[in-house]
Short mmCIF file of C-alpha atoms in Angstrom, two decimals:
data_model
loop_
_atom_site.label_atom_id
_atom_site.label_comp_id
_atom_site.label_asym_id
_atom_site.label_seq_id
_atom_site.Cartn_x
_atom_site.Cartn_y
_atom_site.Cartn_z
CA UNK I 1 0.00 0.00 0.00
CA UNK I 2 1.13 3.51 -0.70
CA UNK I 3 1.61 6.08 1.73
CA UNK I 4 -0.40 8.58 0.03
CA UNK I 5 -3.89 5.50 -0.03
CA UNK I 6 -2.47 4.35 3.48
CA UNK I 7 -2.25 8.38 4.72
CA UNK I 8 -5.92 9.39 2.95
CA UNK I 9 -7.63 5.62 4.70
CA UNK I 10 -6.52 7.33 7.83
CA UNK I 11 -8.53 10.61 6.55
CA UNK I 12 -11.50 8.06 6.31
CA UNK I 13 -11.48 6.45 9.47
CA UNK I 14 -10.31 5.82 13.05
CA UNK I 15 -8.00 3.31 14.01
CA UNK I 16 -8.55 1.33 11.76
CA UNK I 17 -12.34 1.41 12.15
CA UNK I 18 -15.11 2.83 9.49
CA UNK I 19 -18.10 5.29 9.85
CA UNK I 20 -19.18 6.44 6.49
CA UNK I 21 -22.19 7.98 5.68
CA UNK I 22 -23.09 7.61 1.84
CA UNK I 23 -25.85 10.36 0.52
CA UNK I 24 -25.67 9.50 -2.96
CA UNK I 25 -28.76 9.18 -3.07
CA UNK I 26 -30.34 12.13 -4.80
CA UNK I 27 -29.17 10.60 -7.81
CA UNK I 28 -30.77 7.45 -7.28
CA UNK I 29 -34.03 8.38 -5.69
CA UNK I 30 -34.13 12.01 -5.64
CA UNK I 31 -34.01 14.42 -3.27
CA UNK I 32 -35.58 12.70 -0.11
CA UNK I 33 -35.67 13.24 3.26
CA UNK I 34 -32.72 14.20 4.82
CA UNK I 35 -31.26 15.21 1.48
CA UNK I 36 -32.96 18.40 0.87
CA UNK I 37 -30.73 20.53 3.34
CA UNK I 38 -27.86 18.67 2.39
CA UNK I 39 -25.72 20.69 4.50
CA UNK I 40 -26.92 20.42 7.53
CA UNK I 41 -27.66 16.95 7.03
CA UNK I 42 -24.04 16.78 6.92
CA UNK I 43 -23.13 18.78 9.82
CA UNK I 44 -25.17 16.72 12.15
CA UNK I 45 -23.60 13.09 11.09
CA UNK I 46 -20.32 14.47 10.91
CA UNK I 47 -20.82 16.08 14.92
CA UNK I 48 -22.68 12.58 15.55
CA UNK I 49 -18.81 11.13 15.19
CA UNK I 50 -19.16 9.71 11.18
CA UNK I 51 -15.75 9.27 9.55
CA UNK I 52 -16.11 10.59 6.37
CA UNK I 53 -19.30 11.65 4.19
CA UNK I 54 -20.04 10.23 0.43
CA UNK I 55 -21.50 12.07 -2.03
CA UNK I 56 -21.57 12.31 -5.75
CA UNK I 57 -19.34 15.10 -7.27
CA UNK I 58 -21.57 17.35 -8.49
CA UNK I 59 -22.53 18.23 -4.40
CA UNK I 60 -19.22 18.79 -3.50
CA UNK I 61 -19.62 22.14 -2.53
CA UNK I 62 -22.13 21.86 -0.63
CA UNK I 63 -20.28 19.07 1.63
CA UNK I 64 -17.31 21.30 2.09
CA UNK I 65 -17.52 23.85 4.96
CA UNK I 66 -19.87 21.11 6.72
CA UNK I 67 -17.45 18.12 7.77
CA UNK I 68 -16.11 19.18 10.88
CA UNK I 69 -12.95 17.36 10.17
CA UNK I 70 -14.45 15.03 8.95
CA UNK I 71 -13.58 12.68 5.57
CA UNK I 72 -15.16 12.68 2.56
CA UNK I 73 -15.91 10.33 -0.68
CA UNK I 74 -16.81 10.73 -4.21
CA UNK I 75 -18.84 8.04 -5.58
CA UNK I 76 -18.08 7.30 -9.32
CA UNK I 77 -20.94 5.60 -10.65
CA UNK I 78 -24.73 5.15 -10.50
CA UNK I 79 -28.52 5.07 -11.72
CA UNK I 80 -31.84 5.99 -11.05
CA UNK I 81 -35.06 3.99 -9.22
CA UNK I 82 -37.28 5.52 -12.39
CA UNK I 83 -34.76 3.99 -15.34
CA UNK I 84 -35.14 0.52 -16.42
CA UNK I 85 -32.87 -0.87 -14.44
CA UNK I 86 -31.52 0.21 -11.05
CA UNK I 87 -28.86 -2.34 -11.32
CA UNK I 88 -27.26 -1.10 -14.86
CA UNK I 89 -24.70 1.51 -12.35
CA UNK I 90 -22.94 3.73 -15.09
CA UNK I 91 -19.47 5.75 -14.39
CA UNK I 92 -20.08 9.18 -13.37
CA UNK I 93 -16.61 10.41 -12.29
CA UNK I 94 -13.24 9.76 -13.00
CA UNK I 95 -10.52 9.74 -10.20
CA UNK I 96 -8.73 12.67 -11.12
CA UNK I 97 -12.09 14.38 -11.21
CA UNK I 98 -12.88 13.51 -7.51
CA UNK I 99 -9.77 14.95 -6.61
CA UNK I 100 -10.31 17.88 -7.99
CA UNK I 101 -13.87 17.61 -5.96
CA UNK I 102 -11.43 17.55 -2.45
CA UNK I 103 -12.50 13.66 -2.51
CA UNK I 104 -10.04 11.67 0.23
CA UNK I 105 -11.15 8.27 -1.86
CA UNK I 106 -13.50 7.49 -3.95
CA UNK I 107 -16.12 4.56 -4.05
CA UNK I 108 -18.21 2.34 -6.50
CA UNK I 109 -20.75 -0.03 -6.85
CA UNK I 110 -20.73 -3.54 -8.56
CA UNK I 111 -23.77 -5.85 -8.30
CA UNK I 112 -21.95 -8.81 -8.61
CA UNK I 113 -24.29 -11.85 -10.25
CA UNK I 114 -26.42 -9.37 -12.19
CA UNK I 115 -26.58 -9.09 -15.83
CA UNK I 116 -24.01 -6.09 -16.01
CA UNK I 117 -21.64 -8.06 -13.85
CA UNK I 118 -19.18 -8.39 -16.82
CA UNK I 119 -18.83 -4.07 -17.47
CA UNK I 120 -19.21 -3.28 -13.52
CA UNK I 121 -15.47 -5.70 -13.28
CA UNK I 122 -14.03 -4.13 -16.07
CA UNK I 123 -14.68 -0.40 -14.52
CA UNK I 124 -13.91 -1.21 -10.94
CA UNK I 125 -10.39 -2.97 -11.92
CA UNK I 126 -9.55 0.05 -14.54
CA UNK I 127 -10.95 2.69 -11.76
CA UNK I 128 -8.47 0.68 -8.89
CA UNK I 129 -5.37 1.04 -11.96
CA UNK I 130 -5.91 4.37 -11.85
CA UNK I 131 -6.50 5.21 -8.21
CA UNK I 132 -3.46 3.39 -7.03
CA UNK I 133 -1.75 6.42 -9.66
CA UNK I 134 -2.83 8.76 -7.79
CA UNK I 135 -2.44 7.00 -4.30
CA UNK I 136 -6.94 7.37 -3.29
CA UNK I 137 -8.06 4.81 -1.65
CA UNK I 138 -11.01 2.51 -3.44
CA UNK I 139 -14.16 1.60 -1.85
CA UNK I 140 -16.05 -0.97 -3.11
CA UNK I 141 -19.69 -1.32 -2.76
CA UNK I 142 -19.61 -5.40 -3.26
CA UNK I 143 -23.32 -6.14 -3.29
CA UNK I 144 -24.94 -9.80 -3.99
CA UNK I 145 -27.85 -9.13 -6.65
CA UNK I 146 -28.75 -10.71 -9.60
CA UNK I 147 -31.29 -13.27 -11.10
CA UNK I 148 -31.81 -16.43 -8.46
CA UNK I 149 -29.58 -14.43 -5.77
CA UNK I 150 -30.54 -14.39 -2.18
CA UNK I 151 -28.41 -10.89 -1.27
CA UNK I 152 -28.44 -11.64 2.54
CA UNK I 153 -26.32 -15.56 2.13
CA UNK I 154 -23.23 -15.95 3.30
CA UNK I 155 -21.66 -17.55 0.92
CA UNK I 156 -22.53 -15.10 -1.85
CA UNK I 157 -21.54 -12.15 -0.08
CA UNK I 158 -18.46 -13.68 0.67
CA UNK I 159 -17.78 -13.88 -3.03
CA UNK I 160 -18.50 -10.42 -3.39
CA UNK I 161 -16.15 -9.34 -1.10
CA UNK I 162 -13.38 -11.42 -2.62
CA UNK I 163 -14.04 -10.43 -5.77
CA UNK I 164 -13.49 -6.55 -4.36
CA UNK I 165 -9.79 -7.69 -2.97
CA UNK I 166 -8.84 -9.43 -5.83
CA UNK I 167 -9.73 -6.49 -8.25
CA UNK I 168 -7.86 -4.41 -6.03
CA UNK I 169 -10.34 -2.87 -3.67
CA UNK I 170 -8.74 -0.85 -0.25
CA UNK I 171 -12.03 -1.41 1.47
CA UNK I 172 -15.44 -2.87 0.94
CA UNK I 173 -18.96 -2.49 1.90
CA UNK I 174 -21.78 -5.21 1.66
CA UNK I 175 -24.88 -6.58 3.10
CA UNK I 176 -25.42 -7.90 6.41
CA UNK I 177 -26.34 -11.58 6.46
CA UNK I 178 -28.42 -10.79 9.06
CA UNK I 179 -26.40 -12.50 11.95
CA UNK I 180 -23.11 -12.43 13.46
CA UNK I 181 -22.55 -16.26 13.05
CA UNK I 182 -22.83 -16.36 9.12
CA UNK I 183 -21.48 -12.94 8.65
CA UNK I 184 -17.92 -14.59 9.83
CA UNK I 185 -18.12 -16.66 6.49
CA UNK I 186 -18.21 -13.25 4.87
CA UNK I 187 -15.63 -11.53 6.94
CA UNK I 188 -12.87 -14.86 6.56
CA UNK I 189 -13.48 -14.02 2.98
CA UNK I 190 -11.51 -11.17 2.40
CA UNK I 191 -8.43 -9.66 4.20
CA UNK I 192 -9.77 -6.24 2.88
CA UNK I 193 -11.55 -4.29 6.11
CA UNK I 194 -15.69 -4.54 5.36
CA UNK I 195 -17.99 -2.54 6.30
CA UNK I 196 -21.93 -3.25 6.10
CA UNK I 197 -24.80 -1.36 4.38
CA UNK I 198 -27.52 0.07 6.06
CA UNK I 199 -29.88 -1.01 3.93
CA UNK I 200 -34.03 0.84 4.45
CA UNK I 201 -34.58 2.54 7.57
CA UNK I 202 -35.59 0.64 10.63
CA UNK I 203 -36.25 0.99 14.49
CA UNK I 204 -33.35 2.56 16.44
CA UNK I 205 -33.01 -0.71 17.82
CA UNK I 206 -32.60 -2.85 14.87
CA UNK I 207 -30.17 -0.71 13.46
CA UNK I 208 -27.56 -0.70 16.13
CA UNK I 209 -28.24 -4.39 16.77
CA UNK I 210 -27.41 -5.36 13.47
CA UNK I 211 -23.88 -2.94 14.14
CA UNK I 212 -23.21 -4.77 16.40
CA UNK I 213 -23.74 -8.46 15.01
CA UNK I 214 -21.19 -7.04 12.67
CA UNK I 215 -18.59 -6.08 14.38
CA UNK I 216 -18.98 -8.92 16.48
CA UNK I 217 -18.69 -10.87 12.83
CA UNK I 218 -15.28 -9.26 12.35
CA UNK I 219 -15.92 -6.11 10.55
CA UNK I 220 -14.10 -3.07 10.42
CA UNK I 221 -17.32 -0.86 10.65
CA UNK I 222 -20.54 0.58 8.70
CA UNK I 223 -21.54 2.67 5.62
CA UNK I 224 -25.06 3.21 6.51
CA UNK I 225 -27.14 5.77 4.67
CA UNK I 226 -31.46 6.04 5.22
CA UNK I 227 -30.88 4.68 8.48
CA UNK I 228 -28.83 7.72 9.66
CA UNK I 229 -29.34 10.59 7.50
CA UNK I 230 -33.43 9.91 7.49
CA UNK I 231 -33.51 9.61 10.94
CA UNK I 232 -35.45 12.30 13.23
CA UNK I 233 -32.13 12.69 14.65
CA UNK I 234 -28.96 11.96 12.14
CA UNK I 235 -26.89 13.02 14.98
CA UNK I 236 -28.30 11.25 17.57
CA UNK I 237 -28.47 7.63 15.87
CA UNK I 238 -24.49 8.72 14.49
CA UNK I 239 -23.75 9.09 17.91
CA UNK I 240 -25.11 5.49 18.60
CA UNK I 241 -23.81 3.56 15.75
CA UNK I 242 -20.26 5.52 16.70
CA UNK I 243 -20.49 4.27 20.46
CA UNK I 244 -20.74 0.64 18.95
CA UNK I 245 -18.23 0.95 16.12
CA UNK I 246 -15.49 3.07 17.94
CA UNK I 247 -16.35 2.18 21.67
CA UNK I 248 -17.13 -1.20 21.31
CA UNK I 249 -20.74 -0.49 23.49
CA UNK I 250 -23.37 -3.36 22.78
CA UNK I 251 -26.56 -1.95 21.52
CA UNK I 252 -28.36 -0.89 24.93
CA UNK I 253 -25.66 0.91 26.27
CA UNK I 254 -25.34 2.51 22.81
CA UNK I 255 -28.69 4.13 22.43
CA UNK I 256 -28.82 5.16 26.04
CA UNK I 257 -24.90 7.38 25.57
CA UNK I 258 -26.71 8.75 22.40
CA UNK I 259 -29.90 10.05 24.25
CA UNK I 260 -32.21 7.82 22.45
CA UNK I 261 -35.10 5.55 23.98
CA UNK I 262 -34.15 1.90 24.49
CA UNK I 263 -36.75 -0.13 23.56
CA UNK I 264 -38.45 -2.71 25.79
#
């Protein structure tokens, strides 16, 4: 590893540990909750204790000035819930151009076992070629998706997380398979640090339970999005996930140092 990936992972993270919180989602769904006052939306995660912020380029400046400190990502490719299909993720930024955006690494998304499996390798190994030029970390968004997939087994996520190291991935986010005992199939997959999706919103609760499955699993941390930024509070429930990811709390004790209501 480079000193200039290994210096901006440290940018991205602490001690070794992840707290990212992608909003790329305007360009996928549109400008929901949470998304519409962008900047204080990141403000709030970024004083909640999040790592780093992702974003798509063209929002750059209106992530800057809000981080606290904090890291930030430039996702390079995507699609839309309205075009015919969600899964068809199409380059939208080229490394050089996320620098120029202030990106400390940038991140992209390959639904491996879907129809445009083949083009999603070929961009993620050319867009690792030319990060490790410029020494920017890669994150890979490794999901499990495709005709006859289950996304939440072990065994398939575990693929996609090997198939992130071996096209040279620094770091890679997937589902959770929803317990701590399989997700240590998916975690002895890789040597690469993983962190898990959020996934759709749920209960306060359910969120920081599944954190800490997780971690408990063997990963290096989270890259939750609706479930944070969508919450009443983004940072509140930022401050919860942190206590679990950085602090090694267990869920109760998590919610409570955050100020939010453990459920019975």
């Amino acid at each position: 590893m480079s000193a200039g990936i290994s210096a901006r992972l440290d940018r991205i993270s602490t001690g070794g540990r992840y707290l990212i919180v992608p909003m790329d989602h305007g360009i996928t769904m549109g400008a929901v909750t949470g998304l519409k006052d962008l900047e204080s939306t990141v403000d709030g995660v970024t004083s909640g204790g999040a790592d780093a912020v992702l974003t798509q380029k063209g929002v750059a400046d209106r992530v800057h000035g809000n981080t606290n400190g904090s890291g930030y990502i430039v996702h390079v490719n995507g699609s839309t819930t309205i075009g015919p299909d969600e899964n068809d993720k199409r380059l939208t930024c080229t490394v050089e151009e996320a620098i120029r955006a202030g990106a400390d690494a940038v991140s992209f998304h390959i639904n491996v076992g879907s129809n445009y499996e083949p083009e999603q390798i070929e961009d993620l190994a050319q867009l690792t070629g030319e990060a490790q030029r410029f020494g920017i970390p890669v994150l890979a968004m490794a999901y499990a998706r495709g005709p006859g997939i289950q996304g939440d087994e072990p065994e398939a996520l575990g693929h996609a997380v090997r198939l992130a190291e071996e096209l040279g991935a620094d770091v890679v986010k997937t589902g959770y398979s929803g317990d701590a005992d399989s997700f240590e199939h998916v975690c002895e997959s890789t040597s690469l640090p993983i962190v898990i999706a959020g996934g759709s919103k749920g209960t306060d609760a359910e969120t920081v339970e599944m954190v800490r499955g997780a971690m408990d699993a063997g990963a290096a941390g989270v890259s939750m999005g609706r479930s944070i930024f969508q919450h009443d509070s983004p940072e509140a429930i930022t401050r919860a996930v942190s206590a679990v990811v950085h602090d090694d709390h267990d869920a109760e004790d998590a919610l409570s140092a955050a100020g939010l209501t453990v459920e019975a």
